[in-house]
Amino acid sequence: MNDVFVSYAAADAAWARTLAEHLAGHRLSVHFDQWSIEPGQVVVHEQERALLSSRNGIAVISPASLRSAPAMDEYAALATASAANGLRFVPVLLGHVPAPPFAAHRVWRDFSDARGRAFADKVAELAAVIAGRPPPAGGAPDPDNTRAAHPAPPRPLTPPRRPAFVVCSAPADAAFGGRLAEQLRTAGLPVWSTDDLRPGDAQFWTIRQQLRHAVAVVVVMTPQSQDSDDVTRMILEGQVHGRTFVPVLLDGDVNYHLAATWHVDARDGALLDAAELDLLRALHRDVTQCRPPRLPDPGVGSTAPVVRMTPPAALERLRAHLAEDEYEHADLLTTRIVLETAGRLTEGWLGERHARTLPLDVLAGIDALWTARSEGRQGFGRQRALAPADRGRRGPRFAELGAALGWRDSADSPVPRLYRDFVQRAGPGRRSGFFPTLRDPGRENDPDWYDRWSSTVPAVHARLREWRSDPCC
């Protein structure tokens, strides 16, 4: 059994040999064809046999390998072995080549500019991963961890070995995010961030796994994180699963998606104080003992204004989520657009008098995006078509509307308590009219979450009834 199989193009043989020699210097058994295949043996058969008997695979991806049919064949075989047999597959980039699409969901290492000590450090990290040892201590976080592309193919979100506080920050805020993560570790709290990704990890799947089971999601809030698609996805993924959020305001305004959440004010650059660390320890105890998590009311310490997202920018972000079939993310963003447009983002709900301020063109813009992406199966217009008749009242009862849209089995039956269970009712084919739901999973630990939701939906639908044949008019 080989520790690692090294795949490369013939034009990269000299560099690949150096890599193999250094890996062997770390006491690993390396399959490198120039060493391992004897004269007279059939190369293809020997390579196949070696690959099947290897626990790890490294593919050197370079401009030459992308033009080499044999190299691409080996790459495909490694990818197949990774999916079928659990082989750890590590793409290694060389020559400033972008990661090809089929490598996008793996954490790679870029050796393009690695010389001397940098080369040795990267090889030492690879050797530790291959040998199953902890990575060498003292190294700086590798930026390749945050440059791997999104998304990965769906996989079951099995719990990690130890649920943790997940620290999210934009690349520009990585230094503060790293110091914050280290402070939490020193305080005895479990912590995970993208700095903990290791070569060969399925990047987006691993992030989703950590967020799905997080003790809480710690978000470093700055203008850069507000504009970061990756941070936004992490926030929305945590909200889909009803995670608790601990925002830390480092600069600028409160994040658009976390306006109704208590936050730590760190605009002086300081880390958490003793009282805030005690709060996180209590939160950790609550979560591990399956008690409802407790944090201060949102108004406490909330002295920073909330950043406002203009309707065009919000709709463009909604378009992006729908284009990637991130229906749950798009659903949460739709709720935030509606609440903010009505000036009710901090409160988290609205009534009919608030809904009267909603511009019909904003609602029409939301509807157009949902309708176009779902071929008419989702959106406010589809919901209006499915809504029960008014029967002399101002509109159908919330329970009747929910039954018509698939949110509940009947007007008298309950809806799932957790958002992630609720949206599963839409099913693989996305039950017609199910989205947008205007439900906020960030409130599901509040005792009045249903009252807020049952106020918001009828209020918005009352405003929608003012549409005529053309909703923009």
Short mmCIF file of C-alpha atoms in Angstrom, two decimals:
data_model
loop_
_atom_site.label_atom_id
_atom_site.label_comp_id
_atom_site.label_asym_id
_atom_site.label_seq_id
_atom_site.Cartn_x
_atom_site.Cartn_y
_atom_site.Cartn_z
CA MET A 1 0.00 0.00 0.00
CA ASN A 2 1.40 3.39 -1.02
CA ASP A 3 1.00 6.48 1.13
CA VAL A 4 0.69 8.72 -1.91
CA PHE A 5 0.42 8.50 -5.70
CA VAL A 6 1.93 11.45 -7.62
CA SER A 7 0.38 12.29 -11.00
CA TYR A 8 1.94 14.82 -13.39
CA ALA A 9 2.51 15.73 -17.03
CA ALA A 10 5.77 14.73 -18.72
CA ALA A 11 6.79 18.39 -19.08
CA ASP A 12 6.64 18.76 -15.26
CA ALA A 13 8.68 15.62 -14.53
CA ALA A 14 11.66 17.41 -12.98
CA TRP A 15 9.50 19.44 -10.59
CA ALA A 16 7.33 16.44 -9.73
CA ARG A 17 10.46 14.39 -8.96
CA THR A 18 11.60 17.09 -6.50
CA LEU A 19 8.19 17.00 -4.82
CA ALA A 20 8.28 13.20 -4.60
CA GLU A 21 11.80 13.22 -3.16
CA HIS A 22 10.80 15.69 -0.44
CA LEU A 23 7.70 13.65 0.44
CA ALA A 24 9.85 10.52 0.66
CA GLY A 25 12.18 12.49 2.93
CA HIS A 26 9.27 12.70 5.36
CA ARG A 27 9.26 8.89 5.54
CA LEU A 28 6.31 8.39 3.21
CA SER A 29 6.03 5.62 0.63
CA VAL A 30 5.62 7.48 -2.65
CA HIS A 31 4.57 6.04 -6.00
CA PHE A 32 6.46 8.01 -8.64
CA ASP A 33 6.39 6.22 -11.97
CA GLN A 34 10.07 6.89 -12.84
CA TRP A 35 11.07 5.05 -9.66
CA SER A 36 8.40 2.38 -9.45
CA ILE A 37 7.89 0.98 -12.98
CA GLU A 38 10.48 -1.49 -14.28
CA PRO A 39 11.52 -1.76 -17.94
CA GLY A 40 9.19 -4.10 -19.82
CA GLN A 41 6.19 -3.50 -17.56
CA VAL A 42 2.99 -2.09 -19.07
CA VAL A 43 2.88 1.48 -17.80
CA VAL A 44 -0.91 1.85 -17.87
CA HIS A 45 -1.47 -1.36 -15.92
CA GLU A 46 1.18 -0.54 -13.33
CA GLN A 47 -0.18 2.98 -12.86
CA GLU A 48 -3.69 1.66 -12.37
CA ARG A 49 -2.48 -0.95 -9.88
CA ALA A 50 -0.51 1.67 -7.94
CA LEU A 51 -3.39 4.12 -7.86
CA LEU A 52 -5.78 1.49 -6.49
CA SER A 53 -3.29 0.65 -3.76
CA SER A 54 -2.69 4.27 -2.66
CA ARG A 55 -4.37 6.03 0.25
CA ASN A 56 -3.71 9.54 -1.08
CA GLY A 57 -3.30 11.09 -4.51
CA ILE A 58 -1.55 14.30 -5.62
CA ALA A 59 -2.26 15.70 -9.07
CA VAL A 60 0.17 18.36 -10.30
CA ILE A 61 -2.03 20.76 -12.30
CA SER A 62 -0.13 23.03 -14.66
CA PRO A 63 -0.57 24.49 -18.14
CA ALA A 64 1.21 21.40 -19.45
CA SER A 65 -1.01 18.93 -17.57
CA LEU A 66 -4.16 20.60 -18.85
CA ARG A 67 -2.92 19.89 -22.40
CA SER A 68 -1.78 16.35 -21.63
CA ALA A 69 -4.28 13.56 -22.32
CA PRO A 70 -2.41 11.01 -20.09
CA ALA A 71 -2.27 13.50 -17.21
CA MET A 72 -5.98 14.25 -17.52
CA ASP A 73 -6.74 10.52 -17.62
CA GLU A 74 -4.87 10.05 -14.34
CA TYR A 75 -6.63 13.09 -12.91
CA ALA A 76 -10.02 11.56 -13.77
CA ALA A 77 -8.96 8.27 -12.18
CA LEU A 78 -7.90 10.07 -8.99
CA ALA A 79 -11.18 11.97 -8.85
CA THR A 80 -13.11 8.72 -9.30
CA ALA A 81 -11.08 6.95 -6.60
CA SER A 82 -11.73 9.88 -4.27
CA ALA A 83 -15.50 9.67 -4.77
CA ALA A 84 -15.73 5.88 -4.74
CA ASN A 85 -13.05 4.75 -2.30
CA GLY A 86 -12.37 7.73 -0.05
CA LEU A 87 -8.89 8.44 -1.41
CA ARG A 88 -7.72 11.88 -0.25
CA PHE A 89 -7.24 13.84 -3.43
CA VAL A 90 -4.99 16.93 -3.29
CA PRO A 91 -4.70 19.18 -6.35
CA VAL A 92 -1.30 20.93 -6.46
CA LEU A 93 -1.21 24.00 -8.69
CA LEU A 94 1.92 24.94 -10.62
CA GLY A 95 2.60 27.78 -13.03
CA HIS A 96 -0.20 30.15 -11.92
CA VAL A 97 -2.86 28.00 -13.50
CA PRO A 98 -6.41 28.45 -12.16
CA ALA A 99 -7.95 25.44 -10.51
CA PRO A 100 -10.01 23.63 -13.15
CA PRO A 101 -13.73 23.26 -12.45
CA PHE A 102 -13.48 19.60 -11.48
CA ALA A 103 -10.94 20.50 -8.75
CA ALA A 104 -12.95 23.45 -7.46
CA HIS A 105 -14.48 21.73 -4.43
CA ARG A 106 -11.16 20.36 -3.14
CA VAL A 107 -8.75 22.36 -1.01
CA TRP A 108 -5.64 22.72 -3.14
CA ARG A 109 -2.13 24.02 -2.53
CA ASP A 110 -0.55 26.50 -4.93
CA PHE A 111 3.19 25.86 -5.41
CA SER A 112 3.57 28.37 -8.26
CA ASP A 113 5.79 30.75 -6.28
CA ALA A 114 6.97 28.33 -3.61
CA ARG A 115 10.76 28.38 -3.31
CA GLY A 116 13.17 27.50 -0.54
CA ARG A 117 11.54 27.67 2.89
CA ALA A 118 8.05 28.26 1.44
CA PHE A 119 8.37 25.08 -0.65
CA ALA A 120 9.62 23.07 2.32
CA ASP A 121 6.79 24.34 4.54
CA LYS A 122 4.13 23.41 1.99
CA VAL A 123 5.63 19.94 1.52
CA ALA A 124 5.78 19.46 5.31
CA GLU A 125 2.09 20.30 5.53
CA LEU A 126 1.24 17.84 2.74
CA ALA A 127 3.33 15.15 4.41
CA ALA A 128 1.53 15.68 7.72
CA VAL A 129 -1.87 15.42 6.04
CA ILE A 130 -0.86 12.23 4.18
CA ALA A 131 0.55 10.68 7.34
CA GLY A 132 -2.51 11.68 9.38
CA ARG A 133 -0.50 13.90 11.71
CA PRO A 134 -1.41 17.41 12.93
CA PRO A 135 -0.03 20.12 10.62
CA PRO A 136 3.25 21.77 11.67
CA ALA A 137 2.68 24.44 14.30
CA GLY A 138 3.48 28.09 13.90
CA GLY A 139 2.71 28.54 10.21
CA ALA A 140 0.53 31.36 8.92
CA PRO A 141 -2.96 30.47 7.65
CA ASP A 142 -2.78 29.41 4.03
CA PRO A 143 -4.78 31.71 1.73
CA ASP A 144 -5.54 28.74 -0.52
CA ASN A 145 -8.09 27.68 2.13
CA THR A 146 -10.34 30.60 1.20
CA ARG A 147 -9.67 30.61 -2.54
CA ALA A 148 -11.18 27.21 -3.34
CA ALA A 149 -14.33 27.63 -5.40
CA HIS A 150 -17.95 27.10 -4.42
CA PRO A 151 -20.04 24.96 -4.39
CA ALA A 152 -19.37 21.26 -3.86
CA PRO A 153 -21.73 18.45 -4.83
CA PRO A 154 -24.32 17.71 -2.11
CA ARG A 155 -23.30 15.27 0.61
CA PRO A 156 -24.93 14.21 3.90
CA LEU A 157 -24.05 16.76 6.59
CA THR A 158 -22.77 14.33 9.22
CA PRO A 159 -21.78 15.94 12.53
CA PRO A 160 -18.13 16.91 12.94
CA ARG A 161 -16.13 15.24 15.67
CA ARG A 162 -16.66 18.24 17.93
CA PRO A 163 -19.15 21.06 17.23
CA ALA A 164 -17.42 24.42 17.52
CA PHE A 165 -17.75 28.18 17.37
CA VAL A 166 -17.30 28.88 13.65
CA VAL A 167 -15.38 32.12 13.04
CA CYS A 168 -16.21 33.83 9.71
CA SER A 169 -14.25 36.75 8.32
CA ALA A 170 -13.38 38.26 4.96
CA PRO A 171 -9.79 37.78 3.71
CA ALA A 172 -9.05 41.43 4.49
CA ASP A 173 -9.97 40.76 8.14
CA ALA A 174 -8.06 37.48 8.45
CA ALA A 175 -5.55 38.82 10.98
CA PHE A 176 -8.24 39.89 13.45
CA GLY A 177 -10.24 36.72 12.76
CA GLY A 178 -7.17 34.61 13.53
CA ARG A 179 -6.51 36.47 16.80
CA LEU A 180 -10.15 36.11 17.79
CA ALA A 181 -10.13 32.36 17.09
CA GLU A 182 -6.96 31.96 19.13
CA GLN A 183 -8.50 33.89 22.02
CA LEU A 184 -11.49 31.54 22.09
CA ARG A 185 -9.21 28.50 22.00
CA THR A 186 -7.15 29.88 24.87
CA ALA A 187 -10.39 30.37 26.80
CA GLY A 188 -11.07 26.64 26.41
CA LEU A 189 -13.78 26.93 23.75
CA PRO A 190 -13.90 24.75 20.61
CA VAL A 191 -13.22 26.84 17.49
CA TRP A 192 -13.21 26.22 13.75
CA SER A 193 -12.48 28.53 10.82
CA THR A 194 -11.43 28.14 7.20
CA ASP A 195 -7.83 28.31 8.44
CA ASP A 196 -8.46 24.76 9.69
CA LEU A 197 -9.16 23.39 6.22
CA ARG A 198 -6.49 20.92 5.14
CA PRO A 199 -5.33 19.95 1.67
CA GLY A 200 -7.76 17.53 0.06
CA ASP A 201 -10.77 18.56 2.17
CA ALA A 202 -14.04 19.03 0.28
CA GLN A 203 -14.01 22.74 0.99
CA PHE A 204 -17.62 23.85 0.78
CA TRP A 205 -18.99 20.58 2.18
CA THR A 206 -16.70 20.90 5.20
CA ILE A 207 -17.78 24.52 5.78
CA ARG A 208 -21.46 23.53 5.52
CA GLN A 209 -20.87 20.64 7.92
CA GLN A 210 -19.31 22.94 10.52
CA LEU A 211 -22.05 25.59 10.13
CA ARG A 212 -24.87 23.03 10.30
CA HIS A 213 -23.65 21.80 13.69
CA ALA A 214 -21.99 24.98 15.02
CA VAL A 215 -22.29 25.96 18.66
CA ALA A 216 -22.59 29.52 17.29
CA VAL A 217 -21.37 31.48 14.27
CA VAL A 218 -18.96 34.31 15.10
CA VAL A 219 -18.97 36.87 12.26
CA VAL A 220 -16.34 39.62 12.02
CA MET A 221 -18.35 42.53 10.63
CA THR A 222 -16.63 45.08 8.38
CA PRO A 223 -17.47 46.70 5.04
CA GLN A 224 -15.31 43.99 3.41
CA SER A 225 -17.29 41.16 5.02
CA GLN A 226 -20.56 42.86 4.10
CA ASP A 227 -19.48 42.76 0.44
CA SER A 228 -18.07 39.21 0.60
CA ASP A 229 -20.18 36.58 -1.13
CA ASP A 230 -18.42 33.85 0.87
CA VAL A 231 -19.20 35.46 4.24
CA THR A 232 -22.78 36.10 3.12
CA ARG A 233 -23.19 32.44 2.16
CA MET A 234 -21.83 31.35 5.54
CA ILE A 235 -24.26 33.65 7.35
CA LEU A 236 -27.22 32.40 5.32
CA GLU A 237 -26.17 28.77 5.72
CA GLY A 238 -26.04 29.25 9.50
CA GLN A 239 -29.43 30.96 9.48
CA VAL A 240 -31.00 28.16 7.42
CA HIS A 241 -30.01 25.77 10.21
CA GLY A 242 -31.11 28.08 13.02
CA ARG A 243 -27.63 28.63 14.42
CA THR A 244 -26.98 31.31 17.05
CA PHE A 245 -24.89 34.26 15.86
CA VAL A 246 -22.28 36.26 17.74
CA PRO A 247 -21.41 39.19 15.46
CA VAL A 248 -18.26 41.18 16.28
CA LEU A 249 -18.31 44.68 14.82
CA LEU A 250 -14.74 45.57 13.85
CA ASP A 251 -15.42 48.44 11.45
CA GLY A 252 -18.28 50.18 9.69
CA ASP A 253 -21.91 49.26 10.28
CA VAL A 254 -23.80 46.19 11.43
CA ASN A 255 -24.12 43.53 8.72
CA TYR A 256 -27.31 43.67 6.69
CA HIS A 257 -28.18 40.06 7.55
CA LEU A 258 -27.53 40.41 11.29
CA ALA A 259 -29.38 43.63 12.03
CA ALA A 260 -31.68 42.05 14.62
CA THR A 261 -28.85 40.28 16.49
CA TRP A 262 -26.97 41.45 19.55
CA HIS A 263 -23.33 42.17 18.72
CA VAL A 264 -19.95 42.82 20.31
CA ASP A 265 -18.54 46.28 19.62
CA ALA A 266 -14.84 45.84 18.74
CA ARG A 267 -14.35 49.03 16.75
CA ASP A 268 -11.42 49.89 19.00
CA GLY A 269 -9.66 46.78 17.68
CA ALA A 270 -9.80 44.98 21.04
CA LEU A 271 -10.70 41.33 21.42
CA LEU A 272 -13.50 40.08 23.69
CA ASP A 273 -13.47 41.13 27.33
CA ALA A 274 -13.93 38.79 30.30
CA ALA A 275 -17.70 39.29 30.47
CA GLU A 276 -18.14 38.53 26.78
CA LEU A 277 -16.02 35.38 27.07
CA ASP A 278 -18.16 34.28 30.03
CA LEU A 279 -21.22 34.83 27.86
CA LEU A 280 -19.78 32.52 25.18
CA ARG A 281 -18.93 29.90 27.80
CA ALA A 282 -22.55 30.00 29.01
CA LEU A 283 -23.73 29.76 25.41
CA HIS A 284 -21.52 26.70 24.90
CA ARG A 285 -23.00 25.07 28.00
CA ASP A 286 -26.54 25.79 26.81
CA VAL A 287 -25.93 24.27 23.39
CA THR A 288 -24.05 21.17 24.60
CA GLN A 289 -26.77 20.55 27.22
CA CYS A 290 -29.55 21.04 24.64
CA ARG A 291 -30.98 24.12 26.32
CA PRO A 292 -32.21 27.17 24.36
CA PRO A 293 -29.20 29.45 23.81
CA ARG A 294 -29.31 32.76 25.65
CA LEU A 295 -27.79 36.02 24.45
CA PRO A 296 -28.56 39.65 25.39
CA ASP A 297 -31.44 41.46 23.75
CA PRO A 298 -30.46 42.94 20.37
CA GLY A 299 -30.82 46.47 21.68
CA VAL A 300 -28.11 46.08 24.31
CA GLY A 301 -24.91 47.66 23.08
CA SER A 302 -26.30 48.15 19.57
CA THR A 303 -24.97 51.64 18.98
CA ALA A 304 -23.86 51.23 15.35
CA PRO A 305 -26.26 51.96 12.51
CA VAL A 306 -27.37 49.14 10.27
CA VAL A 307 -25.94 49.18 6.76
CA ARG A 308 -28.67 49.53 4.17
CA MET A 309 -28.59 47.55 0.97
CA THR A 310 -30.12 49.37 -1.98
CA PRO A 311 -32.90 47.50 -3.82
CA PRO A 312 -30.81 47.06 -7.00
CA ALA A 313 -27.89 45.57 -5.04
CA ALA A 314 -30.21 43.36 -3.00
CA LEU A 315 -32.00 42.09 -6.10
CA GLU A 316 -28.69 41.37 -7.82
CA ARG A 317 -27.59 39.27 -4.85
CA LEU A 318 -30.97 37.51 -4.89
CA ARG A 319 -30.46 36.78 -8.59
CA ALA A 320 -27.08 35.20 -7.80
CA HIS A 321 -28.49 32.88 -5.12
CA LEU A 322 -31.32 31.76 -7.38
CA ALA A 323 -28.92 31.18 -10.27
CA GLU A 324 -27.06 28.66 -8.08
CA ASP A 325 -30.33 27.02 -6.93
CA GLU A 326 -29.73 28.19 -3.36
CA TYR A 327 -33.45 28.43 -2.71
CA GLU A 328 -33.16 28.59 1.07
CA HIS A 329 -30.54 31.36 0.89
CA ALA A 330 -32.71 33.23 -1.60
CA ASP A 331 -35.72 32.81 0.67
CA LEU A 332 -33.94 34.37 3.65
CA LEU A 333 -32.61 37.22 1.53
CA THR A 334 -36.11 37.90 0.19
CA THR A 335 -37.40 38.23 3.75
CA ARG A 336 -34.65 40.70 4.58
CA ILE A 337 -35.30 42.79 1.46
CA VAL A 338 -38.99 43.04 2.34
CA LEU A 339 -38.37 43.89 6.00
CA GLU A 340 -35.70 46.47 5.26
CA THR A 341 -37.73 48.14 2.54
CA ALA A 342 -40.55 48.51 5.08
CA GLY A 343 -38.09 49.83 7.70
CA ARG A 344 -38.66 46.79 9.93
CA LEU A 345 -35.41 44.86 9.60
CA THR A 346 -34.42 45.33 13.25
CA GLU A 347 -37.91 44.41 14.52
CA GLY A 348 -38.03 41.33 12.29
CA TRP A 349 -41.74 41.47 11.42
CA LEU A 350 -44.32 43.80 9.93
CA GLY A 351 -48.06 44.46 9.98
CA GLU A 352 -50.44 45.81 7.37
CA ARG A 353 -49.69 49.45 8.14
CA HIS A 354 -45.97 48.79 7.59
CA ALA A 355 -46.63 46.79 4.43
CA ARG A 356 -48.44 49.77 2.87
CA THR A 357 -45.03 51.44 2.55
CA LEU A 358 -43.63 48.58 0.42
CA PRO A 359 -43.08 49.83 -3.15
CA LEU A 360 -44.90 47.57 -5.59
CA ASP A 361 -41.96 47.74 -7.98
CA VAL A 362 -39.66 46.17 -5.36
CA LEU A 363 -42.15 43.34 -4.79
CA ALA A 364 -42.46 42.97 -8.56
CA GLY A 365 -38.67 42.80 -8.91
CA ILE A 366 -38.50 40.02 -6.32
CA ASP A 367 -41.35 38.18 -8.02
CA ALA A 368 -39.74 38.46 -11.46
CA LEU A 369 -36.53 36.79 -10.25
CA TRP A 370 -38.34 33.92 -8.50
CA THR A 371 -40.68 33.44 -11.45
CA ALA A 372 -37.94 33.40 -14.07
CA ARG A 373 -35.72 30.96 -12.20
CA SER A 374 -38.53 28.54 -11.33
CA GLU A 375 -40.34 28.79 -14.68
CA GLY A 376 -43.38 30.22 -12.94
CA ARG A 377 -43.59 27.72 -10.08
CA GLN A 378 -42.44 30.11 -7.34
CA GLY A 379 -42.88 33.77 -6.49
CA PHE A 380 -45.53 36.13 -5.19
CA GLY A 381 -47.55 35.95 -8.41
CA ARG A 382 -47.81 32.17 -8.19
CA GLN A 383 -48.80 32.44 -4.51
CA ARG A 384 -51.60 34.86 -5.41
CA ALA A 385 -52.88 32.38 -8.00
CA LEU A 386 -52.90 29.54 -5.44
CA ALA A 387 -54.40 31.56 -2.57
CA PRO A 388 -57.89 30.55 -1.44
CA ALA A 389 -60.78 32.87 -2.27
CA ASP A 390 -61.31 35.79 0.09
CA ARG A 391 -64.90 34.70 0.92
CA GLY A 392 -65.89 38.22 1.92
CA ARG A 393 -62.93 38.85 4.17
CA ARG A 394 -59.90 41.00 3.48
CA GLY A 395 -57.97 37.88 2.53
CA PRO A 396 -57.63 34.20 3.34
CA ARG A 397 -56.68 33.23 6.85
CA PHE A 398 -52.94 32.67 7.33
CA ALA A 399 -53.53 28.98 8.09
CA GLU A 400 -55.57 28.51 4.91
CA LEU A 401 -52.98 30.29 2.81
CA GLY A 402 -50.23 28.12 4.34
CA ALA A 403 -52.14 24.96 3.48
CA ALA A 404 -52.60 26.13 -0.12
CA LEU A 405 -48.87 26.86 -0.47
CA GLY A 406 -47.74 23.57 1.11
CA TRP A 407 -46.46 25.08 4.33
CA ARG A 408 -48.77 22.81 6.34
CA ASP A 409 -50.89 19.74 5.58
CA SER A 410 -54.18 21.46 6.36
CA ALA A 411 -55.42 24.68 7.91
CA ASP A 412 -55.67 22.90 11.26
CA SER A 413 -52.29 21.15 11.25
CA PRO A 414 -49.06 22.61 12.66
CA VAL A 415 -46.01 23.68 10.68
CA PRO A 416 -42.53 22.28 11.45
CA ARG A 417 -40.92 24.13 14.34
CA LEU A 418 -37.48 24.40 12.71
CA TYR A 419 -36.91 26.21 9.42
CA ARG A 420 -34.65 23.49 8.01
CA ASP A 421 -37.42 20.92 8.56
CA PHE A 422 -40.00 23.35 7.21
CA VAL A 423 -38.26 23.98 3.87
CA GLN A 424 -37.80 20.25 3.30
CA ARG A 425 -41.55 20.16 2.66
CA ALA A 426 -40.86 21.86 -0.66
CA GLY A 427 -39.21 18.64 -1.79
CA PRO A 428 -36.80 17.97 -4.67
CA GLY A 429 -39.26 19.33 -7.25
CA ARG A 430 -39.87 22.47 -5.16
CA ARG A 431 -43.62 22.39 -4.47
CA SER A 432 -45.36 25.09 -6.50
CA GLY A 433 -45.85 28.40 -4.66
CA PHE A 434 -43.81 27.40 -1.63
CA PHE A 435 -41.29 30.27 -1.92
CA PRO A 436 -40.89 33.02 -0.75
CA THR A 437 -41.99 32.03 2.77
CA LEU A 438 -41.12 35.30 4.61
CA ARG A 439 -40.17 33.14 7.58
CA ASP A 440 -37.13 34.16 9.66
CA PRO A 441 -35.28 31.18 11.21
CA GLY A 442 -33.20 33.59 13.29
CA ARG A 443 -36.32 34.09 15.42
CA GLU A 444 -37.29 30.47 15.90
CA ASN A 445 -35.94 30.38 19.46
CA ASP A 446 -38.27 33.25 20.38
CA PRO A 447 -41.62 32.19 21.90
CA ASP A 448 -43.49 34.61 19.60
CA TRP A 449 -41.84 33.47 16.32
CA TYR A 450 -45.15 32.17 14.92
CA ASP A 451 -47.01 35.37 15.80
CA ARG A 452 -44.38 37.43 13.95
CA TRP A 453 -44.56 35.20 10.89
CA SER A 454 -48.38 35.05 10.89
CA SER A 455 -48.42 38.86 10.95
CA THR A 456 -45.84 39.38 8.20
CA VAL A 457 -47.23 37.05 5.54
CA PRO A 458 -50.84 38.35 5.52
CA ALA A 459 -49.54 41.93 5.61
CA VAL A 460 -47.40 41.41 2.49
CA HIS A 461 -50.18 39.54 0.72
CA ALA A 462 -52.59 42.35 1.51
CA ARG A 463 -50.19 44.68 -0.27
CA LEU A 464 -49.86 42.23 -3.16
CA ARG A 465 -53.64 42.34 -3.70
CA GLU A 466 -53.11 45.92 -4.88
CA TRP A 467 -51.40 44.55 -8.00
CA ARG A 468 -53.54 44.79 -11.10
CA SER A 469 -52.83 42.92 -14.33
CA ASP A 470 -49.32 44.37 -14.34
CA PRO A 471 -47.74 44.08 -10.86
CA CYS A 472 -45.44 47.01 -11.54
CA CYS A 473 -48.39 49.38 -11.96
#
